[in-house]
Amino acid sequence: MKKRLAMLFILLTVISLLAACGGESDADGEEVYTLQAGHSLPDDHPYQLALLEMAENVEERTDGRVKIEVFPYSELGAERELTEGMTLGTVDIVVSSTAPVTNFVPELAVLDAPFIFNDRESAVKILEGEIGDELFGALEEQGILGMSWGENGYRHITNSTHPIEKPEDLNGVKIRTQENEIHLAAFEELGAQPTPMAWTEALTALQQGVVDAQENPAIVADQYSLFEANQKYMSLTGHVYSVAIFMMSKQTYDELPEDLQEIVLEEGQRMGAVERDMIIEMEKESIGTLKEQGMEIIEDVDVAPFQEAVAPVYDLVEYQDLLNRILDAQK
Ligand code: PAF
């Protein structure tokens, strides 16, 4: 019995430490709330820079009553764990690509269908319109507030063995994908051997040759120095426009007083556009760095055969109505 009580005490202590809102008070006796924000990328990635800007603005506008601590490099967990953390109220704010969030909110899967958006502008218009609002509604049902839409750039394929110029070049290539059924199915259609795993495991898998390839935007290849993880070629396939979401745990939001809720939400809503601009600026620089580091960049990839090869995965999208509305909106 004593042992059980001790365990319960430890559990409650851990939960209270993990809980979003700190019980500290400031000099005027006002409660100070400390929120934890997490993401999976380095501390010079736009996810981090935007979150830091949000933290600064929130602290200033709330006179220090809300502090946001930002944790890069999956320090609070990989994207799937971070998403789960928000549903449990153990992580307060997250920026994540949509792919792993789909495991909690299947409606989002449509955004990860390859070549679904004609271009960045169309994607942003759709995300910031009625469809995006509906997707945020689905997110909220799972206890997560969607604050704004960001991005991580276009996803391209890197690999250790040869230039990939056409789908046949992917035959038998062992590629790490995100934990997302549509991505997995798309690479199967392309004849590759996909293995889904969290990004936290991907680097070791590339270094140890467990997989030969991965796919991510140029900024990730650059900031994680994938050229040092056997990646010699990058083909600019741009097969997925990697949508990211600035999100907040609904539980955390509900615990904040109304005046603070408004400020935090407003700042989170601004960050998507701020972050997207940074990505656009940094993407070109990253391709330059990858070249300087000796990576061969295959720039003029004819994407039509890739598009054709992955077309069957559109049938796997559960929410066909959403898929068709996205396609129709771009005609
Ligand atoms: O490939 C992934 O898992 C994601 O693109 C990453 C690198 C975690 C960024 O969102």
mmCIF file of C-alpha atoms in Angstrom, residues 3-311:
data_model
loop_
_atom_site.group_PDB
_atom_site.id
_atom_site.type_symbol
_atom_site.label_atom_id
_atom_site.label_comp_id
_atom_site.label_asym_id
_atom_site.label_seq_id
_atom_site.Cartn_x
_atom_site.Cartn_y
_atom_site.Cartn_z
ATOM 1 C CA LYS A 3 4.590 1.569 -2.208
ATOM 2 C CA ARG A 4 1.424 2.363 -4.190
ATOM 3 C CA LEU A 5 0.999 5.681 -2.386
ATOM 4 C CA ALA A 6 4.629 6.560 -3.053
ATOM 5 C CA MET A 7 4.143 5.742 -6.752
ATOM 6 C CA LEU A 8 1.009 7.883 -6.845
ATOM 7 C CA PHE A 9 2.885 10.753 -5.234
ATOM 8 C CA ILE A 10 5.711 10.507 -7.800
ATOM 9 C CA LEU A 11 3.183 10.353 -10.629
ATOM 10 C CA LEU A 12 1.320 13.408 -9.387
ATOM 11 C CA THR A 13 4.588 15.311 -8.942
ATOM 12 C CA VAL A 14 5.641 14.461 -12.511
ATOM 13 C CA ILE A 15 2.236 15.454 -13.868
ATOM 14 C CA SER A 16 2.302 18.742 -12.013
ATOM 15 C CA LEU A 17 5.835 19.439 -13.300
ATOM 16 C CA LEU A 18 4.709 18.647 -16.810
ATOM 17 C CA ALA A 19 1.541 20.651 -16.535
ATOM 18 C CA ALA A 20 1.341 23.639 -18.745
ATOM 19 C CA CYS A 21 0.623 26.427 -16.396
ATOM 20 C CA GLY A 22 3.030 27.242 -13.607
ATOM 21 C CA GLY A 23 1.641 28.477 -10.330
ATOM 22 C CA GLU A 24 4.223 31.256 -9.848
ATOM 23 C CA SER A 25 3.106 34.805 -9.223
ATOM 24 C CA ASP A 26 4.710 38.060 -10.346
ATOM 25 C CA ALA A 27 5.473 41.104 -8.142
ATOM 26 C CA ASP A 28 1.840 42.274 -8.402
ATOM 27 C CA GLY A 29 0.590 38.889 -7.262
ATOM 28 C CA GLU A 30 -0.627 37.993 -10.772
ATOM 29 C CA GLU A 31 -0.199 34.374 -11.778
ATOM 30 C CA VAL A 32 2.630 33.718 -14.258
ATOM 31 C CA TYR A 33 2.099 30.969 -16.824
ATOM 32 C CA THR A 34 5.068 29.147 -18.338
ATOM 33 C CA LEU A 35 4.314 27.281 -21.532
ATOM 34 C CA GLN A 36 6.550 24.790 -23.295
ATOM 35 C CA ALA A 37 6.809 24.841 -27.076
ATOM 36 C CA GLY A 38 8.479 22.008 -28.982
ATOM 37 C CA HIS A 39 9.491 21.079 -32.513
ATOM 38 C CA SER A 40 11.902 18.714 -34.259
ATOM 39 C CA LEU A 41 14.261 21.016 -36.078
ATOM 40 C CA PRO A 42 17.498 22.839 -35.196
ATOM 41 C CA ASP A 43 17.719 26.149 -33.376
ATOM 42 C CA ASP A 44 18.315 28.150 -36.559
ATOM 43 C CA HIS A 45 15.315 26.712 -38.410
ATOM 44 C CA PRO A 46 12.309 28.978 -39.067
ATOM 45 C CA TYR A 47 10.145 26.826 -36.740
ATOM 46 C CA GLN A 48 12.421 27.914 -33.885
ATOM 47 C CA LEU A 49 12.838 31.512 -35.048
ATOM 48 C CA ALA A 50 9.082 31.984 -35.365
ATOM 49 C CA LEU A 51 8.417 30.400 -31.964
ATOM 50 C CA LEU A 52 11.022 32.669 -30.367
ATOM 51 C CA GLU A 53 9.361 35.685 -31.968
ATOM 52 C CA MET A 54 6.014 34.481 -30.670
ATOM 53 C CA ALA A 55 7.502 34.017 -27.173
ATOM 54 C CA GLU A 56 8.957 37.524 -27.174
ATOM 55 C CA ASN A 57 5.726 39.159 -28.375
ATOM 56 C CA VAL A 58 3.580 37.199 -25.933
ATOM 57 C CA GLU A 59 5.821 38.021 -22.987
ATOM 58 C CA GLU A 60 5.836 41.707 -23.901
ATOM 59 C CA ARG A 61 2.102 41.955 -24.531
ATOM 60 C CA THR A 62 1.197 40.090 -21.342
ATOM 61 C CA ASP A 63 3.682 42.073 -19.187
ATOM 62 C CA GLY A 64 5.525 38.855 -18.421
ATOM 63 C CA ARG A 65 2.422 36.924 -17.329
ATOM 64 C CA VAL A 66 2.968 34.324 -20.079
ATOM 65 C CA LYS A 67 6.427 32.957 -20.785
ATOM 66 C CA ILE A 68 7.038 30.496 -23.598
ATOM 67 C CA GLU A 69 10.093 28.240 -23.432
ATOM 68 C CA VAL A 70 11.089 26.886 -26.836
ATOM 69 C CA PHE A 71 12.633 23.418 -27.241
ATOM 70 C CA PRO A 72 14.187 22.488 -30.648
ATOM 71 C CA TYR A 73 15.720 19.138 -31.809
ATOM 72 C CA SER A 74 12.785 16.973 -30.619
ATOM 73 C CA GLU A 75 13.896 17.673 -27.032
ATOM 74 C CA LEU A 76 10.259 17.342 -25.922
ATOM 75 C CA GLY A 77 9.677 14.409 -28.296
ATOM 76 C CA ALA A 78 9.455 13.673 -32.014
ATOM 77 C CA GLU A 79 6.539 15.127 -33.984
ATOM 78 C CA ARG A 80 4.152 12.262 -33.291
ATOM 79 C CA GLU A 81 4.894 12.361 -29.550
ATOM 80 C CA LEU A 82 4.578 16.138 -29.503
ATOM 81 C CA THR A 83 1.142 15.881 -31.077
ATOM 82 C CA GLU A 84 0.077 13.268 -28.576
ATOM 83 C CA GLY A 85 1.477 15.472 -25.785
ATOM 84 C CA MET A 86 -0.852 18.299 -26.818
ATOM 85 C CA THR A 87 -3.879 16.019 -26.675
ATOM 86 C CA LEU A 88 -2.846 15.031 -23.121
ATOM 87 C CA GLY A 89 -1.979 18.592 -22.098
ATOM 88 C CA THR A 90 1.682 17.724 -21.369
ATOM 89 C CA VAL A 91 3.036 19.851 -24.241
ATOM 90 C CA ASP A 92 1.580 23.302 -24.765
ATOM 91 C CA ILE A 93 2.630 24.555 -28.175
ATOM 92 C CA VAL A 94 3.985 22.625 -31.174
ATOM 93 C CA VAL A 95 5.039 23.258 -34.734
ATOM 94 C CA SER A 96 4.985 20.092 -36.774
ATOM 95 C CA SER A 97 4.674 18.945 -40.345
ATOM 96 C CA THR A 98 1.212 17.528 -40.975
ATOM 97 C CA ALA A 99 2.343 13.993 -41.855
ATOM 98 C CA PRO A 100 2.563 12.559 -38.295
ATOM 99 C CA VAL A 101 -0.386 14.646 -37.048
ATOM 100 C CA THR A 102 -2.505 12.696 -39.533
ATOM 101 C CA ASN A 103 -2.277 9.724 -37.160
ATOM 102 C CA PHE A 104 -4.510 11.685 -34.761
ATOM 103 C CA VAL A 105 -6.543 13.701 -37.267
ATOM 104 C CA PRO A 106 -7.094 11.595 -40.423
ATOM 105 C CA GLU A 107 -8.762 14.493 -42.277
ATOM 106 C CA LEU A 108 -5.296 16.060 -42.594
ATOM 107 C CA ALA A 109 -4.019 13.154 -44.718
ATOM 108 C CA VAL A 110 -5.259 14.870 -47.836
ATOM 109 C CA LEU A 111 -2.529 17.512 -47.462
ATOM 110 C CA ASP A 112 0.140 14.833 -47.748
ATOM 111 C CA ALA A 113 -1.073 13.459 -51.053
ATOM 112 C CA PRO A 114 1.841 13.964 -53.469
ATOM 113 C CA PHE A 115 1.549 16.816 -55.963
ATOM 114 C CA ILE A 116 -1.824 17.853 -54.481
ATOM 115 C CA PHE A 117 -1.045 21.566 -54.737
ATOM 116 C CA ASN A 118 -0.283 23.303 -58.042
ATOM 117 C CA ASP A 119 2.024 25.697 -56.271
ATOM 118 C CA ARG A 120 2.728 27.355 -52.930
ATOM 119 C CA GLU A 121 0.293 30.238 -53.521
ATOM 120 C CA SER A 122 -2.598 27.837 -54.202
ATOM 121 C CA ALA A 123 -1.714 25.839 -51.098
ATOM 122 C CA VAL A 124 -1.724 28.909 -48.865
ATOM 123 C CA LYS A 125 -5.009 30.155 -50.331
ATOM 124 C CA ILE A 126 -6.674 26.800 -49.643
ATOM 125 C CA LEU A 127 -5.195 26.439 -46.171
ATOM 126 C CA GLU A 128 -6.148 29.934 -45.129
ATOM 127 C CA GLY A 129 -9.651 29.526 -46.532
ATOM 128 C CA GLU A 130 -12.711 27.440 -45.758
ATOM 129 C CA ILE A 131 -10.943 24.076 -46.152
ATOM 130 C CA GLY A 132 -8.179 25.075 -43.758
ATOM 131 C CA ASP A 133 -10.774 26.203 -41.214
ATOM 132 C CA GLU A 134 -12.558 22.868 -41.498
ATOM 133 C CA LEU A 135 -9.277 21.041 -40.919
ATOM 134 C CA PHE A 136 -8.643 23.156 -37.831
ATOM 135 C CA GLY A 137 -12.151 22.135 -36.690
ATOM 136 C CA ALA A 138 -11.158 18.465 -36.973
ATOM 137 C CA LEU A 139 -7.962 19.191 -35.053
ATOM 138 C CA GLU A 140 -9.917 20.867 -32.262
ATOM 139 C CA GLU A 141 -12.057 17.759 -31.854
ATOM 140 C CA GLN A 142 -8.850 15.984 -30.838
ATOM 141 C CA GLY A 143 -8.001 18.618 -28.215
ATOM 142 C CA ILE A 144 -5.629 20.670 -30.373
ATOM 143 C CA LEU A 145 -6.084 24.278 -31.457
ATOM 144 C CA GLY A 146 -4.731 25.013 -34.920
ATOM 145 C CA MET A 147 -3.328 28.529 -34.754
ATOM 146 C CA SER A 148 -1.831 29.000 -38.217
ATOM 147 C CA TRP A 149 -0.435 27.251 -41.267
ATOM 148 C CA GLY A 150 3.315 27.249 -41.807
ATOM 149 C CA GLU A 151 5.470 25.148 -44.081
ATOM 150 C CA ASN A 152 8.813 23.424 -44.310
ATOM 151 C CA GLY A 153 9.241 23.793 -48.074
ATOM 152 C CA TYR A 154 8.986 21.235 -50.858
ATOM 153 C CA ARG A 155 10.117 17.689 -50.155
ATOM 154 C CA HIS A 156 12.906 16.315 -52.363
ATOM 155 C CA ILE A 157 14.637 12.928 -52.464
ATOM 156 C CA THR A 158 18.256 12.481 -51.327
ATOM 157 C CA ASN A 159 20.187 9.234 -51.580
ATOM 158 C CA SER A 160 23.614 7.694 -51.254
ATOM 159 C CA THR A 161 24.053 5.812 -54.507
ATOM 160 C CA HIS A 162 22.899 7.436 -57.766
ATOM 161 C CA PRO A 163 21.046 10.375 -59.295
ATOM 162 C CA ILE A 164 17.272 9.876 -59.321
ATOM 163 C CA GLU A 165 15.815 11.321 -62.497
ATOM 164 C CA LYS A 166 12.859 9.051 -63.211
ATOM 165 C CA PRO A 167 10.646 6.746 -61.131
ATOM 166 C CA GLU A 168 12.564 3.613 -62.255
ATOM 167 C CA ASP A 169 15.670 5.023 -60.542
ATOM 168 C CA LEU A 170 13.884 4.411 -57.241
ATOM 169 C CA ASN A 171 13.532 0.693 -57.878
ATOM 170 C CA GLY A 172 14.502 -1.166 -54.714
ATOM 171 C CA VAL A 173 15.898 1.970 -53.026
ATOM 172 C CA LYS A 174 15.515 1.738 -49.255
ATOM 173 C CA ILE A 175 14.007 5.043 -48.261
ATOM 174 C CA ARG A 176 13.030 6.454 -44.889
ATOM 175 C CA THR A 177 9.608 8.108 -44.971
ATOM 176 C CA GLN A 178 7.588 9.946 -42.373
ATOM 177 C CA GLU A 179 5.096 7.948 -40.351
ATOM 178 C CA ASN A 180 2.325 8.572 -42.837
ATOM 179 C CA GLU A 181 0.389 6.007 -44.856
ATOM 180 C CA ILE A 182 0.075 8.141 -47.969
ATOM 181 C CA HIS A 183 3.829 8.788 -48.121
ATOM 182 C CA LEU A 184 4.480 5.092 -47.597
ATOM 183 C CA ALA A 185 2.062 4.071 -50.351
ATOM 184 C CA ALA A 186 3.459 6.680 -52.758
ATOM 185 C CA PHE A 187 7.001 5.314 -52.445
ATOM 186 C CA GLU A 188 5.730 1.771 -52.844
ATOM 187 C CA GLU A 189 4.053 2.862 -56.099
ATOM 188 C CA LEU A 190 7.404 4.269 -57.183
ATOM 189 C CA GLY A 191 9.029 0.862 -56.658
ATOM 190 C CA ALA A 192 11.101 1.904 -53.633
ATOM 191 C CA GLN A 193 11.312 0.060 -50.303
ATOM 192 C CA PRO A 194 9.988 2.623 -47.824
ATOM 193 C CA THR A 195 10.497 2.388 -44.055
ATOM 194 C CA PRO A 196 8.515 4.852 -41.968
ATOM 195 C CA MET A 197 10.273 6.142 -38.864
ATOM 196 C CA ALA A 198 10.502 9.244 -36.704
ATOM 197 C CA TRP A 199 13.088 11.809 -37.725
ATOM 198 C CA THR A 200 14.945 11.146 -34.447
ATOM 199 C CA GLU A 201 15.817 7.665 -35.786
ATOM 200 C CA ALA A 202 16.339 8.641 -39.404
ATOM 201 C CA LEU A 203 19.811 10.153 -39.095
ATOM 202 C CA THR A 204 21.303 7.028 -37.550
ATOM 203 C CA ALA A 205 19.515 4.884 -40.121
ATOM 204 C CA LEU A 206 21.116 6.940 -42.922
ATOM 205 C CA GLN A 207 24.558 6.935 -41.286
ATOM 206 C CA GLN A 208 24.507 3.190 -40.703
ATOM 207 C CA GLY A 209 23.194 2.435 -44.181
ATOM 208 C CA VAL A 210 19.975 0.879 -42.842
ATOM 209 C CA VAL A 211 18.307 3.083 -45.477
ATOM 210 C CA ASP A 212 19.916 4.604 -48.583
ATOM 211 C CA ALA A 213 17.582 7.521 -49.019
ATOM 212 C CA GLN A 214 15.231 9.971 -47.368
ATOM 213 C CA GLU A 215 12.990 12.774 -48.526
ATOM 214 C CA ASN A 216 12.779 16.219 -46.956
ATOM 215 C CA PRO A 217 13.039 19.864 -47.910
ATOM 216 C CA ALA A 218 16.498 21.262 -48.738
ATOM 217 C CA ILE A 219 16.616 23.209 -45.480
ATOM 218 C CA VAL A 220 16.459 19.952 -43.493
ATOM 219 C CA ALA A 221 19.180 18.333 -45.635
ATOM 220 C CA ASP A 222 21.321 21.424 -45.042
ATOM 221 C CA GLN A 223 20.681 22.010 -41.343
ATOM 222 C CA TYR A 224 21.133 18.311 -40.530
ATOM 223 C CA SER A 225 24.231 18.060 -42.809
ATOM 224 C CA LEU A 226 22.838 15.040 -44.620
ATOM 225 C CA PHE A 227 25.943 15.114 -46.862
ATOM 226 C CA GLU A 228 27.737 13.751 -43.773
ATOM 227 C CA ALA A 229 25.157 10.957 -43.549
ATOM 228 C CA ASN A 230 26.080 9.370 -46.897
ATOM 229 C CA GLN A 231 23.641 11.493 -48.901
ATOM 230 C CA LYS A 232 25.394 12.378 -52.165
ATOM 231 C CA TYR A 233 22.468 13.211 -54.480
ATOM 232 C CA MET A 234 19.394 15.357 -54.144
ATOM 233 C CA SER A 235 16.664 15.267 -56.816
ATOM 234 C CA LEU A 236 14.351 18.254 -56.785
ATOM 235 C CA THR A 237 11.145 16.264 -57.162
ATOM 236 C CA GLY A 238 9.106 18.587 -54.902
ATOM 237 C CA HIS A 239 6.642 15.701 -54.540
ATOM 238 C CA VAL A 240 5.033 17.065 -51.372
ATOM 239 C CA TYR A 241 4.568 20.654 -50.255
ATOM 240 C CA SER A 242 5.351 20.058 -46.598
ATOM 241 C CA VAL A 243 2.599 21.845 -44.712
ATOM 242 C CA ALA A 244 3.322 22.650 -41.062
ATOM 243 C CA ILE A 245 0.914 23.705 -38.334
ATOM 244 C CA PHE A 246 1.383 26.026 -35.368
ATOM 245 C CA MET A 247 -0.739 24.312 -32.728
ATOM 246 C CA MET A 248 -1.652 24.648 -29.079
ATOM 247 C CA SER A 249 -3.036 22.185 -26.587
ATOM 248 C CA LYS A 250 -6.717 22.992 -26.014
ATOM 249 C CA GLN A 251 -6.238 22.005 -22.373
ATOM 250 C CA THR A 252 -3.496 24.621 -21.938
ATOM 251 C CA TYR A 253 -5.564 27.231 -23.731
ATOM 252 C CA ASP A 254 -8.553 26.563 -21.476
ATOM 253 C CA GLU A 255 -6.387 26.979 -18.380
ATOM 254 C CA LEU A 256 -5.377 30.516 -19.328
ATOM 255 C CA PRO A 257 -7.482 33.537 -18.319
ATOM 256 C CA GLU A 258 -9.417 35.031 -21.250
ATOM 257 C CA ASP A 259 -7.231 38.112 -21.752
ATOM 258 C CA LEU A 260 -4.120 35.926 -22.003
ATOM 259 C CA GLN A 261 -5.844 33.392 -24.269
ATOM 260 C CA GLU A 262 -6.503 36.146 -26.759
ATOM 261 C CA ILE A 263 -2.907 37.373 -26.860
ATOM 262 C CA VAL A 264 -1.355 33.903 -27.169
ATOM 263 C CA LEU A 265 -3.774 32.919 -29.917
ATOM 264 C CA GLU A 266 -3.279 36.156 -31.862
ATOM 265 C CA GLU A 267 0.488 35.757 -31.806
ATOM 266 C CA GLY A 268 0.241 32.091 -32.835
ATOM 267 C CA GLN A 269 -2.050 33.089 -35.681
ATOM 268 C CA ARG A 270 0.541 35.557 -36.991
ATOM 269 C CA MET A 271 3.430 33.102 -36.947
ATOM 270 C CA GLY A 272 2.479 30.868 -39.903
ATOM 271 C CA ALA A 273 2.983 33.624 -42.474
ATOM 272 C CA VAL A 274 6.137 34.884 -40.738
ATOM 273 C CA GLU A 275 7.611 31.380 -40.778
ATOM 274 C CA ARG A 276 6.652 30.704 -44.410
ATOM 275 C CA ASP A 277 8.491 33.841 -45.546
ATOM 276 C CA MET A 278 11.619 32.734 -43.705
ATOM 277 C CA ILE A 279 11.486 29.288 -45.338
ATOM 278 C CA ILE A 280 11.216 30.782 -48.832
ATOM 279 C CA GLU A 281 14.248 32.949 -48.151
ATOM 280 C CA MET A 282 16.350 30.158 -46.645
ATOM 281 C CA GLU A 283 15.451 27.400 -49.127
ATOM 282 C CA LYS A 284 17.653 28.740 -51.956
ATOM 283 C CA GLU A 285 20.564 29.329 -49.589
ATOM 284 C CA SER A 286 20.280 25.728 -48.424
ATOM 285 C CA ILE A 287 20.515 24.371 -51.963
ATOM 286 C CA GLY A 288 23.652 26.513 -52.419
ATOM 287 C CA THR A 289 25.172 25.105 -49.235
ATOM 288 C CA LEU A 290 24.395 21.537 -50.258
ATOM 289 C CA LYS A 291 26.172 22.114 -53.582
ATOM 290 C CA GLU A 292 29.171 23.671 -51.839
ATOM 291 C CA GLN A 293 29.329 20.622 -49.616
ATOM 292 C CA GLY A 294 29.672 18.425 -52.693
ATOM 293 C CA MET A 295 26.150 17.124 -53.086
ATOM 294 C CA GLU A 296 24.990 16.643 -56.670
ATOM 295 C CA ILE A 297 21.674 18.446 -57.103
ATOM 296 C CA ILE A 298 19.471 17.115 -59.897
ATOM 297 C CA GLU A 299 17.524 20.272 -60.689
ATOM 298 C CA ASP A 300 15.616 19.599 -63.898
ATOM 299 C CA VAL A 301 13.613 16.591 -62.855
ATOM 300 C CA ASP A 302 10.667 15.839 -65.149
ATOM 301 C CA VAL A 303 8.023 15.341 -62.471
ATOM 302 C CA ALA A 304 5.248 14.166 -64.836
ATOM 303 C CA PRO A 305 6.217 10.451 -64.694
ATOM 304 C CA PHE A 306 6.463 10.661 -60.894
ATOM 305 C CA GLN A 307 3.021 12.248 -60.760
ATOM 306 C CA GLU A 308 1.624 9.510 -62.954
ATOM 307 C CA ALA A 309 3.214 6.735 -60.918
ATOM 308 C CA VAL A 310 1.822 7.969 -57.583
ATOM 309 C CA ALA A 311 -1.669 8.821 -58.890
#
